Coordinates of C-alpha atoms and ligand atoms in Angstrom, one line a residue:
X25 CA 0.3 0.3 0.3
X26 CA 1.6 3.4 -0.9
X27 CA 1.7 6.0 1.7
X28 CA -0.6 9.2 1.6
X29 CA 0.4 12.7 0.3
X30 CA 1.0 13.4 3.5
X31 CA 3.5 11.2 4.6
X32 CA 5.3 11.3 1.0
X33 CA 7.8 14.5 2.1
X34 CA 9.0 16.8 5.7
X35 CA 8.4 19.2 4.3
X36 CA 4.8 19.2 2.5
X37 CA 3.7 17.0 6.2
X38 CA 4.5 20.5 8.4
X39 CA 3.1 22.5 6.2
X40 CA -0.2 20.6 6.6
X41 CA 0.3 21.0 10.1
X42 CA 0.6 24.4 10.0
X43 CA -2.3 24.6 8.4
X44 CA -4.6 21.9 10.2
X45 CA -3.9 23.8 14.0
X46 CA -3.2 28.2 13.2
X47 CA -1.8 29.8 15.6
X48 CA -1.8 26.6 17.7
X49 CA 1.1 25.1 16.3
X50 CA 3.7 26.1 18.4
X51 CA 1.3 24.9 21.0
X52 CA 1.0 21.7 19.8
X53 CA 4.9 20.6 20.6
X54 CA 6.3 23.4 22.6
X55 CA 2.9 21.5 25.5
X56 CA 4.8 18.4 25.3
X57 CA 8.3 20.0 25.5
X58 CA 7.9 21.7 29.0
X59 CA 6.7 18.4 30.9
X60 CA 10.2 16.2 29.1
X61 CA 13.5 16.4 32.1
X62 CA 16.8 19.1 30.9
X63 CA 19.1 15.8 29.4
X64 CA 16.6 13.7 29.8
X65 CA 16.0 10.5 27.2
X66 CA 13.7 10.7 25.1
X67 CA 11.8 7.9 22.7
X68 CA 9.0 9.4 20.0
X69 CA 7.0 6.9 19.2
X70 CA 5.9 7.2 15.3
X71 CA 8.3 10.1 15.7
X72 CA 6.7 11.4 11.9
X73 CA 9.8 14.2 10.5
X74 CA 10.4 15.2 14.0
X75 CA 9.0 18.0 14.8
X76 CA 8.6 17.4 18.1
X77 CA 12.6 17.5 18.6
X78 CA 12.9 19.9 15.8
X79 CA 10.7 22.6 17.2
X80 CA 10.8 22.2 20.6
X81 CA 12.8 19.0 22.5
X82 CA 16.0 20.0 21.1
X83 CA 16.1 23.1 22.8
X84 CA 15.5 20.9 25.9
X85 CA 19.5 19.0 25.1
X86 CA 17.3 15.7 25.2
X87 CA 18.6 12.0 23.3
X88 CA 16.2 11.5 21.1
X89 CA 15.1 8.6 19.5
X90 CA 12.7 8.5 17.0
X91 CA 10.9 5.8 16.2
X92 CA 8.6 5.5 12.9
X93 CA 8.0 2.7 9.9
X94 CA 8.6 5.4 7.3
X95 CA 12.3 5.6 6.0
X96 CA 12.1 8.7 5.1
X97 CA 11.1 10.6 8.4
X98 CA 13.3 8.2 9.9
X99 CA 16.2 10.6 7.7
X100 CA 15.2 13.4 8.9
X101 CA 15.5 12.4 12.2
X102 CA 19.4 11.1 11.5
X103 CA 19.9 14.5 10.0
X104 CA 18.5 16.8 12.9
X105 CA 21.2 14.4 15.0
X106 CA 19.0 12.3 16.5
X107 CA 19.3 8.3 16.5
X108 CA 16.6 7.0 13.8
X109 CA 15.3 3.3 15.0
X110 CA 13.4 1.3 12.1
X111 CA 10.3 -0.7 13.2
X112 CA 6.6 -1.4 12.2
X113 CA 4.1 -1.2 16.1
X114 CA 2.1 -3.1 15.8
X115 CA 4.8 -6.0 15.6
X116 CA 5.1 -7.7 19.1
X117 CA 8.7 -6.6 20.2
X118 CA 10.0 -4.5 22.8
X119 CA 11.0 -0.9 22.3
X120 CA 13.8 1.0 22.8
X121 CA 14.2 2.0 26.7
X122 CA 13.7 6.0 27.6
X123 CA 13.3 8.1 30.6
X124 CA 10.1 9.7 28.5
X125 CA 8.0 7.9 25.8
X126 CA 6.2 10.6 23.7
X127 CA 3.5 9.6 21.4
X128 CA 2.2 12.2 20.0
X129 CA -1.8 11.8 17.4
X130 CA -0.7 8.9 16.4
X131 CA -2.6 6.3 18.6
X132 CA -5.5 6.5 16.4
X133 CA -3.9 4.2 13.9
X134 CA -4.1 1.5 15.6
X135 CA -7.8 2.1 16.5
X136 CA -10.1 -0.6 17.7
X137 CA -7.9 -1.8 20.4
X138 CA -4.3 0.3 20.7
X139 CA -4.3 -1.7 24.1
X140 CA -1.5 -4.2 22.6
X141 CA 0.6 -1.4 21.4
X142 CA 0.1 0.8 24.4
X143 CA 1.7 -2.6 26.0
X144 CA 4.9 -2.0 24.4
X145 CA 4.8 1.0 24.7
X146 CA 4.8 2.0 28.7
X147 CA 7.0 -1.9 28.6
X148 CA 9.9 0.9 27.3
X149 CA 9.1 3.9 29.5
X150 CA 11.4 4.3 32.4
X151 CA 10.2 7.4 34.3
X152 CA 6.8 8.5 32.3
X153 CA 4.5 8.0 29.2
X154 CA 3.0 11.3 27.5
X155 CA 0.1 10.5 25.0
X156 CA -1.0 13.4 22.7
X157 CA -4.3 12.8 20.1
X158 CA -6.8 14.6 19.0
X159 CA -9.8 15.1 20.2
X160 CA -11.5 17.5 17.1
X161 CA -10.3 16.8 13.6
X162 CA -11.7 16.2 10.6
X163 CA -11.9 12.5 9.6
X164 CA -14.9 13.0 12.0
X165 CA -16.6 15.9 10.6
X166 CA -19.5 15.6 9.6
X167 CA -19.8 16.9 6.1
X168 CA -18.5 13.3 4.4
X169 CA -16.6 14.8 1.9
X170 CA -14.1 16.2 4.3
X171 CA -14.4 13.0 6.6
X172 CA -13.3 10.7 3.3
X173 CA -10.6 13.0 2.3
X174 CA -8.9 12.9 6.6
X175 CA -9.0 9.5 6.6
X176 CA -7.4 9.0 3.5
X177 CA -4.8 11.0 4.3
X178 CA -4.5 9.0 7.3
X179 CA -2.3 5.9 5.6
X180 CA 0.7 5.5 6.8
X181 CA 1.2 2.5 4.0
X182 CA -0.4 0.5 6.0
X183 CA -4.4 1.1 4.5
X184 CA -6.8 3.7 5.0
X185 CA -7.4 5.1 9.0
X186 CA -11.0 6.1 8.3
X187 CA -11.6 5.8 12.7
X188 CA -10.6 8.8 15.6
X189 CA -11.2 9.9 19.2
X190 CA -13.2 11.9 20.4
X191 CA -12.5 13.0 24.0
X192 CA -15.0 10.8 25.5
X193 CA -13.9 7.5 24.2
X194 CA -10.7 8.5 24.3
X195 CA -10.8 9.3 28.3
X196 CA -12.4 6.0 28.5
X197 CA -9.5 3.8 26.1
X198 CA -6.4 5.7 28.6
X199 CA -8.6 4.4 32.1
X200 CA -9.2 1.0 30.7
X201 CA -5.0 0.8 30.7
X202 CA -4.9 1.4 33.6
X203 CA -2.2 3.3 34.6
X204 CA -1.5 5.8 36.9
X205 CA -2.3 9.5 35.3
X206 CA -0.5 12.0 36.9
X207 CA -2.1 14.9 34.3
X208 CA -4.6 15.0 31.5
X209 CA -5.3 18.6 29.7
X210 CA -6.7 19.8 26.2
X211 CA -4.0 22.2 24.1
X212 CA -3.0 22.8 20.9
X213 CA -6.7 25.3 21.2
X214 CA -8.7 22.6 22.4
X215 CA -8.3 20.2 19.3
X216 CA -5.2 17.9 21.0
X217 CA -5.8 15.9 25.1
X218 CA -2.8 15.0 27.0
X219 CA -2.3 13.1 29.3
X220 CA 0.8 12.2 31.6
X221 CA 1.5 8.8 33.3
X222 CA 3.7 7.3 35.3
X223 CA 4.7 3.7 33.7
X224 CA 3.1 1.9 36.3
X225 CA -0.2 0.2 37.3
X226 CA -2.9 1.3 39.4
X227 CA -3.0 -1.6 41.9
X228 CA 0.9 -2.1 41.3
X229 CA 2.6 -0.5 45.4
Ligands
LIG303 C1 -0.4 11.7 12.2 S1 1.7 11.5 12.4 C2 2.3 11.7 13.6 C3 3.6 12.4 13.5 C4 4.1 13.3 15.1 N1 3.8 12.1 15.7 C5 3.7 14.5 14.6 O1 2.7 14.4 15.4 O2 4.0 15.5 13.9 C6 1.4 9.4 12.5 C7 3.3 8.5 11.9 O3 3.1 7.2 12.3 C8 3.7 6.3 11.5 N2 3.4 5.0 11.8 C9 2.1 4.5 11.6 N3 2.1 3.1 11.2 C10 3.1 2.4 12.1 C11 3.1 1.5 12.6 N4 2.5 0.1 12.4 N5 4.9 1.5 13.1 C12 5.2 2.5 13.0 N6 5.4 4.0 12.8 C13 3.9 4.2 12.2 C14 3.4 7.0 10.3 O4 4.6 6.5 9.2 C15 3.5 8.8 10.8 O5 4.8 9.3 10.2

């Protein structure tokens, strides 16, 4: 399966993100970077063209690893001085470990059941897991044409991804994980929601 146009080129990807988030674009990365300790090790799963690193995390002197299935994006990670790891998150293999593991705007790609993927994400984290996910987006638009177009643009090479989260379904999903949640808040003008977890289950300790 050929990936959507948006996944072909890092410039195009960023232009589309700026178009989608507009005024709130910088805060999309800043809100996450503020949660990451200076000098720590970060794993960004489904990192795309590493915009989180390039636009915000680099200033915090982190040791950055980007994990993605798309070699074009991983080339960008390397060019900017990060460590790039290619892999398919759907495969049951351990991820590289880090102090903070982040997944931004990618959980929906693993619907209808992202739980097995989340178990691998949590297993890789020493201190915290940060999940940021869109809760208002074009794929859930009531205009069928817009929704169909947005779903088609979410193809990373593994097929179309028509399903997205609403705030309610996302809250319900993260609660079902039963990991200790330190914080949750909306950002990017209400378009994304951020959850911060400790990598311990609610009934541990
Ligand atoms: C919507 S982009 C998000 C990129 C970045 N986190 C951001 O917020 O700008 C989703 C990314 O997930 C990657 N991806 C999709 N399915 C994957 C899989 N099964 N394994 C690894 N990466 C995957 C795609 O290649 C793409 O870079």
